[in-house]
Amino acid sequence: MLTGEYAVLDGALALALPTKKGQKMTVKAHRGTDLVWQSYDHEGKVWFESEISIYDFSAVKTTDQAVSDNLKKYLKNAVRLNCEFLDKWNAYKIETFLEFPRDWGLGSSSTLIHLIAEWAEIMPLELYLKCENGSGYDVACAGAKGPIEFINSPEEVSYTPIDFKPSFADQLFFVHLGQKQSSDDGIQAYLKAVKDKKNLVKTITDITENVQEVKDLSSFKKLMEEHESVIAKHTGFTPIKAERFSNFDGTIKSLGAWGGDFVLATGDKDYVQQYFTGKGLTTIIPYKEMVL
């Protein structure tokens, strides 16, 4: 999420960027009475296996109970949204294939929800909102072909494709911080801290609309810095640049829950790589290599 983190939960307009790397799934008929589930990481190694009861979706066998609990939640709610899904009691073998490292935080759960929704022939956002407490922007991204505007308000939950192709993309980089931030923890911290939601939503919505019109890096940086400042003001959270990279000669913007996964950094390629590599952060991805 480029703009709108946290505030999107209260109805602010957000700008979200789908990534080129996602997750794929295959479903094949299988002999037996259970669902057989295997999940592979980006290197082709199995990271999760389970046999799942077709009757109540509980794990008969599993290598990770927490993952099995989430699968049960997704499958049960998929059936609630489409009573014909899996109603023949047929057994299947399901395989999922991540295209990015699991610790990147690019949406292994949200892409899985989208894949299950497609299998069940239901709306991905409907399934997500039955299962989780977030905004749903990441599930919208899982099915998008390019950047989107996303809104989750009392009146609507929807997204719209937009034409966002910054001419200065060669000076934008995604830097992996090497630490996973729990989305639920981030949401709870925001809900406890936020002050004056109405003003926050209006300001962030304005930034989201304005950033789509910028023609140069300088204007983009000003909007990103304003966004960081606004979120900090309304929550008391410390911007990531002030906290960890105060001597960086450029703009650093948090993406999603503050303090985890990726940040966006601006600057010349050589400088950005030299700076963050010197901090021990070696996963630095150019904008055009990351974003659809």
Short mmCIF file of C-alpha atoms in Angstrom, two decimals:
data_model
loop_
_atom_site.label_atom_id
_atom_site.label_comp_id
_atom_site.label_asym_id
_atom_site.label_seq_id
_atom_site.Cartn_x
_atom_site.Cartn_y
_atom_site.Cartn_z
CA MET A 1 0.00 0.00 0.00
CA LEU A 2 1.60 3.23 -1.16
CA THR A 3 -0.86 5.59 0.54
CA GLY A 4 -3.61 5.07 3.08
CA GLU A 5 -2.13 2.67 5.61
CA TYR A 6 -4.17 2.64 8.81
CA ALA A 7 -6.51 5.43 7.63
CA VAL A 8 -8.02 3.08 5.04
CA LEU A 9 -9.64 1.26 7.97
CA ASP A 10 -11.74 4.36 8.60
CA GLY A 11 -12.70 5.06 5.00
CA ALA A 12 -9.71 6.90 3.53
CA LEU A 13 -8.97 6.41 -0.14
CA ALA A 14 -5.82 4.32 -0.59
CA LEU A 15 -3.46 3.75 -3.49
CA ALA A 16 -2.25 0.17 -3.69
CA LEU A 17 0.37 -1.47 -5.90
CA PRO A 18 -0.05 -5.14 -6.91
CA THR A 19 3.25 -7.00 -7.17
CA LYS A 20 4.52 -9.07 -10.08
CA LYS A 21 5.19 -12.00 -7.79
CA GLY A 22 2.19 -13.71 -6.19
CA GLN A 23 0.93 -17.21 -5.54
CA LYS A 24 -0.55 -19.94 -7.72
CA MET A 25 -2.74 -22.93 -6.86
CA THR A 26 -3.65 -26.20 -8.53
CA VAL A 27 -6.63 -28.39 -7.57
CA LYS A 28 -6.83 -32.01 -8.74
CA ALA A 29 -9.24 -34.85 -8.01
CA HIS A 30 -7.78 -37.22 -5.42
CA ARG A 31 -8.56 -40.69 -4.17
CA GLY A 32 -9.56 -40.84 -0.54
CA THR A 33 -11.90 -39.00 1.79
CA ASP A 34 -9.88 -35.90 2.70
CA LEU A 35 -8.40 -32.80 1.15
CA VAL A 36 -4.64 -33.18 0.78
CA TRP A 37 -2.86 -29.82 0.98
CA GLN A 38 0.75 -29.04 0.11
CA SER A 39 2.31 -25.58 0.04
CA TYR A 40 5.61 -24.83 -1.68
CA ASP A 41 7.88 -21.85 -1.13
CA HIS A 42 9.59 -19.82 -3.86
CA GLU A 43 12.42 -22.36 -4.02
CA GLY A 44 10.07 -25.28 -4.59
CA LYS A 45 10.42 -26.66 -1.07
CA VAL A 46 7.37 -27.88 0.85
CA TRP A 47 6.77 -25.56 3.82
CA PHE A 48 3.34 -26.83 4.85
CA GLU A 49 1.44 -30.11 4.53
CA SER A 50 -1.93 -31.20 5.84
CA GLU A 51 -4.75 -33.67 5.43
CA ILE A 52 -8.04 -31.86 5.93
CA SER A 53 -11.39 -33.45 6.74
CA ILE A 54 -13.88 -32.77 3.96
CA TYR A 55 -16.67 -32.73 6.54
CA ASP A 56 -15.62 -29.93 8.89
CA PHE A 57 -12.24 -28.84 7.45
CA SER A 58 -10.37 -29.72 10.63
CA ALA A 59 -6.80 -30.97 10.25
CA VAL A 60 -6.46 -34.76 10.38
CA LYS A 61 -2.70 -34.30 10.01
CA THR A 62 -0.74 -31.07 9.83
CA THR A 63 2.76 -29.66 10.03
CA ASP A 64 1.49 -26.30 11.34
CA GLN A 65 -1.70 -26.02 13.37
CA ALA A 66 -1.94 -22.24 13.02
CA VAL A 67 -1.90 -22.49 9.22
CA SER A 68 -4.48 -25.29 9.41
CA ASP A 69 -6.72 -23.13 11.59
CA ASN A 70 -6.62 -20.37 8.97
CA LEU A 71 -7.38 -22.82 6.17
CA LYS A 72 -10.35 -24.14 8.12
CA LYS A 73 -11.63 -20.58 8.54
CA TYR A 74 -11.23 -19.78 4.84
CA LEU A 75 -12.86 -23.01 3.62
CA LYS A 76 -15.77 -22.86 6.08
CA ASN A 77 -16.59 -19.30 5.10
CA ALA A 78 -16.26 -20.15 1.41
CA VAL A 79 -18.95 -22.82 1.90
CA ARG A 80 -21.15 -20.30 3.73
CA LEU A 81 -20.90 -17.97 0.74
CA ASN A 82 -21.49 -20.75 -1.81
CA CYS A 83 -23.35 -23.76 -0.42
CA GLU A 84 -22.50 -25.76 -3.55
CA PHE A 85 -18.76 -25.48 -2.93
CA LEU A 86 -17.38 -28.93 -1.98
CA ASP A 87 -20.95 -30.21 -1.47
CA LYS A 88 -20.23 -33.47 -3.33
CA TRP A 89 -17.78 -34.58 -0.62
CA ASN A 90 -15.16 -35.22 -3.31
CA ALA A 91 -11.53 -35.46 -2.27
CA TYR A 92 -8.95 -33.15 -3.82
CA LYS A 93 -5.22 -32.55 -3.77
CA ILE A 94 -4.44 -28.85 -3.54
CA GLU A 95 -0.97 -27.45 -4.15
CA THR A 96 0.02 -23.81 -3.68
CA PHE A 97 3.18 -22.20 -5.01
CA LEU A 98 4.61 -18.97 -3.62
CA GLU A 99 6.64 -16.84 -6.01
CA PHE A 100 8.31 -14.74 -3.29
CA PRO A 101 10.07 -15.51 0.01
CA ARG A 102 7.57 -16.04 2.83
CA ASP A 103 9.20 -13.39 5.02
CA TRP A 104 8.68 -10.66 2.44
CA GLY A 105 5.14 -10.00 3.61
CA LEU A 106 3.75 -9.60 0.10
CA GLY A 107 0.49 -11.31 0.93
CA SER A 108 0.75 -15.09 1.23
CA SER A 109 -2.57 -15.11 3.12
CA SER A 110 -4.38 -12.58 0.94
CA THR A 111 -3.35 -14.28 -2.29
CA LEU A 112 -4.47 -17.61 -0.80
CA ILE A 113 -7.88 -16.15 0.08
CA HIS A 114 -8.18 -14.88 -3.48
CA LEU A 115 -7.29 -18.31 -4.89
CA ILE A 116 -9.76 -20.13 -2.63
CA ALA A 117 -12.47 -17.62 -3.58
CA GLU A 118 -11.84 -18.26 -7.27
CA TRP A 119 -12.04 -22.01 -6.66
CA ALA A 120 -15.30 -21.56 -4.73
CA GLU A 121 -16.66 -19.15 -7.35
CA ILE A 122 -17.30 -16.36 -4.86
CA MET A 123 -16.14 -12.75 -4.51
CA PRO A 124 -12.64 -12.62 -2.96
CA LEU A 125 -13.40 -9.47 -0.96
CA GLU A 126 -16.53 -11.07 0.48
CA LEU A 127 -14.52 -14.05 1.67
CA TYR A 128 -11.81 -11.83 3.12
CA LEU A 129 -14.25 -9.68 5.07
CA LYS A 130 -15.85 -12.83 6.52
CA CYS A 131 -12.47 -14.03 7.74
CA GLU A 132 -10.27 -11.06 8.65
CA ASN A 133 -10.33 -7.61 10.26
CA GLY A 134 -8.22 -5.64 7.79
CA SER A 135 -9.34 -3.41 4.95
CA GLY A 136 -9.10 -6.05 2.22
CA TYR A 137 -6.87 -3.98 -0.08
CA ASP A 138 -4.34 -6.80 -0.36
CA VAL A 139 -7.01 -9.23 -1.61
CA ALA A 140 -8.09 -6.61 -4.15
CA CYS A 141 -4.45 -6.38 -5.25
CA ALA A 142 -4.24 -10.16 -5.62
CA GLY A 143 -6.67 -9.99 -8.53
CA ALA A 144 -5.65 -6.63 -9.99
CA LYS A 145 -3.62 -6.14 -13.17
CA GLY A 146 -2.04 -2.87 -12.08
CA PRO A 147 -2.26 -0.08 -9.48
CA ILE A 148 -5.66 0.53 -7.88
CA GLU A 149 -7.58 3.00 -5.77
CA PHE A 150 -9.17 1.17 -2.86
CA ILE A 151 -11.83 2.23 -0.38
CA ASN A 152 -13.41 0.46 2.58
CA SER A 153 -16.12 2.71 3.99
CA PRO A 154 -19.51 2.10 5.63
CA GLU A 155 -21.06 2.74 2.21
CA GLU A 156 -18.83 0.56 0.04
CA VAL A 157 -15.83 -1.72 -0.25
CA SER A 158 -14.47 -1.41 -3.76
CA TYR A 159 -11.45 -0.80 -5.92
CA THR A 160 -10.82 0.91 -9.24
CA PRO A 161 -7.90 0.39 -11.65
CA ILE A 162 -5.86 3.56 -12.16
CA ASP A 163 -3.13 4.67 -14.53
CA PHE A 164 -0.23 5.22 -12.14
CA LYS A 165 3.12 5.04 -13.94
CA PRO A 166 5.55 7.46 -12.31
CA SER A 167 8.07 8.83 -14.80
CA PHE A 168 10.68 8.76 -12.02
CA ALA A 169 10.20 5.06 -11.23
CA ASP A 170 13.93 4.42 -11.76
CA GLN A 171 14.52 6.40 -8.56
CA LEU A 172 12.08 4.37 -6.44
CA PHE A 173 13.19 1.26 -4.56
CA PHE A 174 11.60 -1.23 -2.21
CA VAL A 175 13.82 -2.16 0.72
CA HIS A 176 13.09 -5.20 2.87
CA LEU A 177 13.64 -4.46 6.54
CA GLY A 178 13.95 -8.11 7.51
CA GLN A 179 11.29 -7.98 10.19
CA LYS A 180 7.70 -9.20 9.93
CA GLN A 181 4.99 -6.94 11.32
CA SER A 182 1.71 -8.55 12.37
CA SER A 183 -1.13 -6.84 10.50
CA ASP A 184 -3.52 -7.50 13.39
CA ASP A 185 -1.08 -6.00 15.91
CA GLY A 186 -0.63 -2.94 13.72
CA ILE A 187 -4.38 -2.48 13.37
CA GLN A 188 -4.96 -2.73 17.10
CA ALA A 189 -2.17 -0.26 17.84
CA TYR A 190 -3.68 2.19 15.35
CA LEU A 191 -7.22 1.86 16.73
CA LYS A 192 -5.97 2.59 20.25
CA ALA A 193 -3.81 5.53 19.22
CA VAL A 194 -5.67 7.40 16.48
CA LYS A 195 -7.12 10.83 17.18
CA ASP A 196 -9.51 12.86 15.01
CA LYS A 197 -10.35 10.19 12.43
CA LYS A 198 -12.42 12.53 10.26
CA ASN A 199 -9.52 14.90 9.66
CA LEU A 200 -7.10 12.02 9.14
CA VAL A 201 -9.33 10.39 6.51
CA LYS A 202 -9.77 13.64 4.58
CA THR A 203 -6.06 14.46 4.59
CA ILE A 204 -4.95 10.99 3.50
CA THR A 205 -7.63 10.87 0.80
CA ASP A 206 -6.35 14.20 -0.55
CA ILE A 207 -2.79 12.84 -0.63
CA THR A 208 -3.93 9.69 -2.45
CA GLU A 209 -5.65 11.80 -5.10
CA ASN A 210 -2.77 14.25 -5.42
CA VAL A 211 -0.04 11.63 -5.75
CA GLN A 212 -1.70 10.35 -8.91
CA GLU A 213 -1.13 13.73 -10.54
CA VAL A 214 2.56 14.26 -9.71
CA LYS A 215 4.95 14.63 -12.62
CA ASP A 216 8.30 14.82 -10.84
CA LEU A 217 10.17 13.14 -8.01
CA SER A 218 10.36 16.28 -5.88
CA SER A 219 6.56 16.61 -5.71
CA PHE A 220 6.20 12.90 -5.03
CA LYS A 221 8.69 13.06 -2.15
CA LYS A 222 6.84 15.98 -0.56
CA LEU A 223 3.57 14.03 -0.60
CA MET A 224 5.21 10.91 0.84
CA GLU A 225 6.81 12.96 3.61
CA GLU A 226 3.49 14.67 4.33
CA HIS A 227 1.82 11.26 4.53
CA GLU A 228 4.40 10.01 7.05
CA SER A 229 4.00 13.19 9.09
CA VAL A 230 0.18 12.99 9.11
CA ILE A 231 0.11 9.35 10.25
CA ALA A 232 2.70 10.13 12.94
CA LYS A 233 0.72 13.15 14.16
CA HIS A 234 -2.55 11.25 14.48
CA THR A 235 -1.13 8.07 16.03
CA GLY A 236 2.02 9.01 17.90
CA PHE A 237 3.97 6.42 15.89
CA THR A 238 7.55 7.28 14.93
CA PRO A 239 8.30 7.47 11.18
CA ILE A 240 10.74 4.80 10.06
CA LYS A 241 13.25 7.31 8.72
CA ALA A 242 13.47 9.15 12.04
CA GLU A 243 13.68 5.87 13.92
CA ARG A 244 16.29 4.01 11.88
CA PHE A 245 17.61 5.95 8.89
CA SER A 246 17.81 9.61 9.93
CA ASN A 247 20.94 10.31 7.84
CA PHE A 248 19.46 8.92 4.60
CA ASP A 249 19.56 11.54 1.85
CA GLY A 250 16.11 10.93 0.40
CA THR A 251 12.57 10.03 1.38
CA ILE A 252 11.57 6.79 3.11
CA LYS A 253 7.91 5.81 3.21
CA SER A 254 6.43 2.98 5.27
CA LEU A 255 4.25 0.55 3.33
CA GLY A 256 1.44 -1.03 5.31
CA ALA A 257 1.87 -1.54 9.06
CA TRP A 258 4.72 0.67 10.28
CA GLY A 259 7.88 -1.12 11.32
CA GLY A 260 7.61 -4.23 9.19
CA ASP A 261 8.30 -5.79 5.82
CA PHE A 262 9.13 -3.25 3.08
CA VAL A 263 9.67 0.49 2.86
CA LEU A 264 9.87 2.67 -0.24
CA ALA A 265 13.09 4.67 -0.63
CA THR A 266 13.84 7.40 -3.16
CA GLY A 267 17.18 8.25 -4.71
CA ASP A 268 19.82 7.25 -7.22
CA LYS A 269 20.34 3.50 -7.51
CA ASP A 270 23.99 3.45 -6.46
CA TYR A 271 23.39 5.61 -3.39
CA VAL A 272 20.31 3.67 -2.24
CA GLN A 273 22.08 0.34 -2.61
CA GLN A 274 25.24 1.55 -0.89
CA TYR A 275 23.33 3.10 2.00
CA PHE A 276 21.04 0.19 2.84
CA THR A 277 23.66 -2.48 2.19
CA GLY A 278 25.79 -0.63 4.72
CA LYS A 279 22.92 -1.10 7.18
CA GLY A 280 22.89 -4.84 6.51
CA LEU A 281 19.76 -4.69 4.34
CA THR A 282 20.51 -6.40 1.04
CA THR A 283 17.06 -6.97 -0.48
CA ILE A 284 16.63 -3.80 -2.54
CA ILE A 285 14.20 -4.08 -5.46
CA PRO A 286 13.68 -1.45 -8.17
CA TYR A 287 10.08 -0.26 -8.55
CA LYS A 288 9.66 -1.63 -12.06
CA GLU A 289 10.82 -5.09 -10.98
CA MET A 290 8.32 -5.23 -8.12
CA VAL A 291 5.12 -3.55 -9.32
CA LEU A 292 2.74 -4.86 -11.96
#
